[in-house]
Amino acid sequence: MLIAFNKPFNVLCQFTARSVPPRRTLAEFGLPPGVYAAGRLDHDSEGLLLLTDDGALAHRLTDPRHKQAKTYWVQVEGAPDEAKLDALRRGVLLNDGPTRPAQVALLETPPALWPRDPPVRHRKTVPDHWLALTISEGRNRQVRRMTAAVGLPTLRLVRVTIGNHALGDLQPGQWREVGR
């Protein structure tokens, strides 16, 4: 079984909270028993999370050797000029080494998304823009660290695809079974 789930903001990608105070977890969303997250999405990121009850499938989806492309819509603070976008396209040097090149496009209009709770802070004197950014690796907080490395701090991060699986019209907290 493979489940596509729209993980809300501030929800952990696990079924039990080990923190004090406890944080929200996947347990509250009525997911089928026996599934677990195939990969991670930070608690402060939103969007597509795949869950499965098949260990081999989870491995194919998450192992870096399989280079599953993951696309994110990223709201960044600042103005992304061509030099910054080209740096992301070439790959940037992070403290744990260089990243693989990314596919990056500036979105002309913000994507049609649900409101975030709490909302992203808005500063009148600093512009923000949206990028579509696709990577084929999955280091810890990689997209946030990549955009910060080129001077574009991430304000909101929404994963919209993993391989050939897309978020589609799922709203936060909703899920559906998908083909493998």
PDB file of N, CA, C and O in Angstrom, residues 103-141:
ATOM      1  N   GLN A 103      17.016  21.934 -10.236  1.00  0.00           N
ATOM      2  CA  GLN A 103      16.224  22.629 -11.245  1.00  0.00           C
ATOM      3  C   GLN A 103      15.470  23.729 -10.510  1.00  0.00           C
ATOM      4  O   GLN A 103      14.835  23.453  -9.487  1.00  0.00           O
ATOM      5  N   VAL A 104      15.561  24.957 -11.003  1.00  0.00           N
ATOM      6  CA  VAL A 104      14.951  26.089 -10.309  1.00  0.00           C
ATOM      7  C   VAL A 104      14.241  26.982 -11.313  1.00  0.00           C
ATOM      8  O   VAL A 104      14.789  27.285 -12.377  1.00  0.00           O
ATOM      9  N   ALA A 105      13.041  27.402 -10.964  1.00  0.00           N
ATOM     10  CA  ALA A 105      12.304  28.374 -11.771  1.00  0.00           C
ATOM     11  C   ALA A 105      11.640  29.374 -10.838  1.00  0.00           C
ATOM     12  O   ALA A 105      11.113  28.993  -9.788  1.00  0.00           O
ATOM     13  N   LEU A 106      11.682  30.618 -11.219  1.00  0.00           N
ATOM     14  CA  LEU A 106      10.971  31.667 -10.501  1.00  0.00           C
ATOM     15  C   LEU A 106       9.505  31.591 -10.907  1.00  0.00           C
ATOM     16  O   LEU A 106       9.186  31.600 -12.100  1.00  0.00           O
ATOM     17  N   LEU A 107       8.596  31.490  -9.944  1.00  0.00           N
ATOM     18  CA  LEU A 107       7.166  31.447 -10.243  1.00  0.00           C
ATOM     19  C   LEU A 107       6.657  32.875 -10.376  1.00  0.00           C
ATOM     20  O   LEU A 107       6.861  33.694  -9.483  1.00  0.00           O
ATOM     21  N   GLU A 108       6.026  33.176 -11.477  1.00  0.00           N
ATOM     22  CA  GLU A 108       5.541  34.532 -11.739  1.00  0.00           C
ATOM     23  C   GLU A 108       4.437  34.950 -10.785  1.00  0.00           C
ATOM     24  O   GLU A 108       4.325  36.110 -10.419  1.00  0.00           O
ATOM     25  N   THR A 109       3.588  33.992 -10.402  1.00  0.00           N
ATOM     26  CA  THR A 109       2.528  34.267  -9.437  1.00  0.00           C
ATOM     27  C   THR A 109       2.632  33.238  -8.318  1.00  0.00           C
ATOM     28  O   THR A 109       3.035  32.094  -8.558  1.00  0.00           O
ATOM     29  N   PRO A 110       2.273  33.614  -7.106  1.00  0.00           N
ATOM     30  CA  PRO A 110       2.311  32.648  -6.002  1.00  0.00           C
ATOM     31  C   PRO A 110       1.394  31.466  -6.290  1.00  0.00           C
ATOM     32  O   PRO A 110       0.322  31.630  -6.880  1.00  0.00           O
ATOM     33  N   PRO A 111       1.796  30.254  -5.892  1.00  0.00           N
ATOM     34  CA  PRO A 111       0.922  29.097  -6.118  1.00  0.00           C
ATOM     35  C   PRO A 111      -0.351  29.217  -5.280  1.00  0.00           C
ATOM     36  O   PRO A 111      -0.358  29.865  -4.226  1.00  0.00           O
ATOM     37  N   ALA A 112      -1.414  28.603  -5.773  1.00  0.00           N
ATOM     38  CA  ALA A 112      -2.693  28.609  -5.052  1.00  0.00           C
ATOM     39  C   ALA A 112      -2.598  27.581  -3.927  1.00  0.00           C
ATOM     40  O   ALA A 112      -2.715  26.379  -4.163  1.00  0.00           O
ATOM     41  N   LEU A 113      -2.343  28.066  -2.724  1.00  0.00           N
ATOM     42  CA  LEU A 113      -2.190  27.192  -1.565  1.00  0.00           C
ATOM     43  C   LEU A 113      -3.206  27.547  -0.494  1.00  0.00           C
ATOM     44  O   LEU A 113      -3.753  28.648  -0.478  1.00  0.00           O
ATOM     45  N   TRP A 114      -3.414  26.640   0.415  1.00  0.00           N
ATOM     46  CA  TRP A 114      -4.228  26.842   1.589  1.00  0.00           C
ATOM     47  C   TRP A 114      -3.528  27.853   2.497  1.00  0.00           C
ATOM     48  O   TRP A 114      -2.314  28.004   2.461  1.00  0.00           O
ATOM     49  N   PRO A 115      -4.272  28.536   3.351  1.00  0.00           N
ATOM     50  CA  PRO A 115      -3.632  29.436   4.311  1.00  0.00           C
ATOM     51  C   PRO A 115      -2.823  28.628   5.319  1.00  0.00           C
ATOM     52  O   PRO A 115      -3.209  27.520   5.683  1.00  0.00           O
ATOM     53  N   ARG A 116      -1.706  29.163   5.740  1.00  0.00           N
ATOM     54  CA  ARG A 116      -0.900  28.485   6.750  1.00  0.00           C
ATOM     55  C   ARG A 116      -1.254  29.040   8.124  1.00  0.00           C
ATOM     56  O   ARG A 116      -1.487  30.233   8.283  1.00  0.00           O
ATOM     57  N   ASP A 117      -1.288  28.144   9.118  1.00  0.00           N
ATOM     58  CA  ASP A 117      -1.579  28.551  10.486  1.00  0.00           C
ATOM     59  C   ASP A 117      -0.413  28.128  11.374  1.00  0.00           C
ATOM     60  O   ASP A 117      -0.197  26.932  11.534  1.00  0.00           O
ATOM     61  N   PRO A 118       0.360  29.069  11.900  1.00  0.00           N
ATOM     62  CA  PRO A 118       0.222  30.512  11.787  1.00  0.00           C
ATOM     63  C   PRO A 118       0.695  30.998  10.424  1.00  0.00           C
ATOM     64  O   PRO A 118       1.502  30.339   9.764  1.00  0.00           O
ATOM     65  N   PRO A 119       0.229  32.184  10.010  1.00  0.00           N
ATOM     66  CA  PRO A 119       0.644  32.705   8.704  1.00  0.00           C
ATOM     67  C   PRO A 119       2.130  33.050   8.691  1.00  0.00           C
ATOM     68  O   PRO A 119       2.742  33.290   9.729  1.00  0.00           O
ATOM     69  N   VAL A 120       2.692  33.068   7.495  1.00  0.00           N
ATOM     70  CA  VAL A 120       4.074  33.493   7.305  1.00  0.00           C
ATOM     71  C   VAL A 120       4.147  34.984   7.606  1.00  0.00           C
ATOM     72  O   VAL A 120       3.278  35.756   7.190  1.00  0.00           O
ATOM     73  N   ARG A 121       5.188  35.393   8.318  1.00  0.00           N
ATOM     74  CA  ARG A 121       5.340  36.820   8.626  1.00  0.00           C
ATOM     75  C   ARG A 121       5.543  37.598   7.329  1.00  0.00           C
ATOM     76  O   ARG A 121       6.184  37.125   6.396  1.00  0.00           O
ATOM     77  N   HIS A 122       4.992  38.767   7.287  1.00  0.00           N
ATOM     78  CA  HIS A 122       5.117  39.618   6.100  1.00  0.00           C
ATOM     79  C   HIS A 122       5.820  40.908   6.495  1.00  0.00           C
ATOM     80  O   HIS A 122       5.418  41.555   7.458  1.00  0.00           O
ATOM     81  N   ARG A 123       6.874  41.236   5.767  1.00  0.00           N
ATOM     82  CA  ARG A 123       7.594  42.478   6.022  1.00  0.00           C
ATOM     83  C   ARG A 123       7.408  43.410   4.839  1.00  0.00           C
ATOM     84  O   ARG A 123       7.718  43.048   3.706  1.00  0.00           O
ATOM     85  N   LYS A 124       6.893  44.602   5.106  1.00  0.00           N
ATOM     86  CA  LYS A 124       6.591  45.552   4.031  1.00  0.00           C
ATOM     87  C   LYS A 124       7.831  45.998   3.284  1.00  0.00           C
ATOM     88  O   LYS A 124       7.760  46.328   2.103  1.00  0.00           O
ATOM     89  N   THR A 125       8.991  46.009   3.949  1.00  0.00           N
ATOM     90  CA  THR A 125      10.206  46.542   3.322  1.00  0.00           C
ATOM     91  C   THR A 125      11.052  45.476   2.624  1.00  0.00           C
ATOM     92  O   THR A 125      12.020  45.813   1.961  1.00  0.00           O
ATOM     93  N   VAL A 126      10.697  44.199   2.785  1.00  0.00           N
ATOM     94  CA  VAL A 126      11.481  43.123   2.164  1.00  0.00           C
ATOM     95  C   VAL A 126      10.553  42.305   1.275  1.00  0.00           C
ATOM     96  O   VAL A 126       9.586  41.724   1.758  1.00  0.00           O
ATOM     97  N   PRO A 127      10.847  42.229  -0.028  1.00  0.00           N
ATOM     98  CA  PRO A 127       9.970  41.461  -0.916  1.00  0.00           C
ATOM     99  C   PRO A 127      10.135  39.961  -0.684  1.00  0.00           C
ATOM    100  O   PRO A 127      11.144  39.509  -0.140  1.00  0.00           O
ATOM    101  N   ASP A 128       9.135  39.214  -1.094  1.00  0.00           N
ATOM    102  CA  ASP A 128       9.269  37.761  -1.110  1.00  0.00           C
ATOM    103  C   ASP A 128       8.832  37.252  -2.478  1.00  0.00           C
ATOM    104  O   ASP A 128       8.069  37.918  -3.176  1.00  0.00           O
ATOM    105  N   HIS A 129       9.363  36.108  -2.851  1.00  0.00           N
ATOM    106  CA  HIS A 129       9.074  35.489  -4.141  1.00  0.00           C
ATOM    107  C   HIS A 129       8.936  33.987  -3.948  1.00  0.00           C
ATOM    108  O   HIS A 129       9.404  33.431  -2.954  1.00  0.00           O
ATOM    109  N   TRP A 130       8.319  33.349  -4.949  1.00  0.00           N
ATOM    110  CA  TRP A 130       8.153  31.896  -4.931  1.00  0.00           C
ATOM    111  C   TRP A 130       9.029  31.267  -6.001  1.00  0.00           C
ATOM    112  O   TRP A 130       9.107  31.767  -7.129  1.00  0.00           O
ATOM    113  N   LEU A 131       9.661  30.151  -5.637  1.00  0.00           N
ATOM    114  CA  LEU A 131      10.461  29.359  -6.556  1.00  0.00           C
ATOM    115  C   LEU A 131       9.868  27.961  -6.644  1.00  0.00           C
ATOM    116  O   LEU A 131       9.295  27.465  -5.664  1.00  0.00           O
ATOM    117  N   ALA A 132      10.032  27.313  -7.790  1.00  0.00           N
ATOM    118  CA  ALA A 132       9.823  25.868  -7.906  1.00  0.00           C
ATOM    119  C   ALA A 132      11.228  25.281  -7.951  1.00  0.00           C
ATOM    120  O   ALA A 132      12.016  25.633  -8.835  1.00  0.00           O
ATOM    121  N   LEU A 133      11.562  24.443  -6.986  1.00  0.00           N
ATOM    122  CA  LEU A 133      12.916  23.917  -6.862  1.00  0.00           C
ATOM    123  C   LEU A 133      12.840  22.400  -6.797  1.00  0.00           C
ATOM    124  O   LEU A 133      12.091  21.854  -5.980  1.00  0.00           O
ATOM    125  N   THR A 134      13.584  21.717  -7.666  1.00  0.00           N
ATOM    126  CA  THR A 134      13.594  20.254  -7.717  1.00  0.00           C
ATOM    127  C   THR A 134      14.993  19.763  -7.395  1.00  0.00           C
ATOM    128  O   THR A 134      15.968  20.192  -8.027  1.00  0.00           O
ATOM    129  N   ILE A 135      15.073  18.850  -6.419  1.00  0.00           N
ATOM    130  CA  ILE A 135      16.347  18.239  -6.041  1.00  0.00           C
ATOM    131  C   ILE A 135      16.229  16.723  -6.157  1.00  0.00           C
ATOM    132  O   ILE A 135      15.114  16.185  -6.174  1.00  0.00           O
ATOM    133  N   SER A 136      17.369  16.051  -6.205  1.00  0.00           N
ATOM    134  CA  SER A 136      17.360  14.585  -6.308  1.00  0.00           C
ATOM    135  C   SER A 136      18.112  13.940  -5.149  1.00  0.00           C
ATOM    136  O   SER A 136      18.554  12.807  -5.249  1.00  0.00           O
ATOM    137  N   GLU A 137      18.291  14.679  -4.082  1.00  0.00           N
ATOM    138  CA  GLU A 137      18.853  14.121  -2.858  1.00  0.00           C
ATOM    139  C   GLU A 137      17.994  14.629  -1.710  1.00  0.00           C
ATOM    140  O   GLU A 137      17.072  15.401  -1.938  1.00  0.00           O
ATOM    141  N   GLY A 138      18.253  14.214  -0.519  1.00  0.00           N
ATOM    142  CA  GLY A 138      17.375  14.597   0.576  1.00  0.00           C
ATOM    143  C   GLY A 138      18.113  14.768   1.887  1.00  0.00           C
ATOM    144  O   GLY A 138      17.805  14.092   2.852  1.00  0.00           O
ATOM    145  N   ARG A 139      19.053  15.665   1.915  1.00  0.00           N
ATOM    146  CA  ARG A 139      19.769  15.929   3.165  1.00  0.00           C
ATOM    147  C   ARG A 139      18.876  16.671   4.152  1.00  0.00           C
ATOM    148  O   ARG A 139      17.896  17.301   3.764  1.00  0.00           O
ATOM    149  N   ASN A 140      19.284  16.652   5.394  1.00  0.00           N
ATOM    150  CA  ASN A 140      18.546  17.336   6.442  1.00  0.00           C
ATOM    151  C   ASN A 140      18.401  18.825   6.112  1.00  0.00           C
ATOM    152  O   ASN A 140      19.395  19.514   5.904  1.00  0.00           O
ATOM    153  N   ARG A 141      17.151  19.290   6.042  1.00  0.00           N
ATOM    154  CA  ARG A 141      16.807  20.698   5.789  1.00  0.00           C
ATOM    155  C   ARG A 141      17.536  21.258   4.557  1.00  0.00           C
ATOM    156  O   ARG A 141      17.884  22.434   4.494  1.00  0.00           O
TER     157      ARG A 141
END
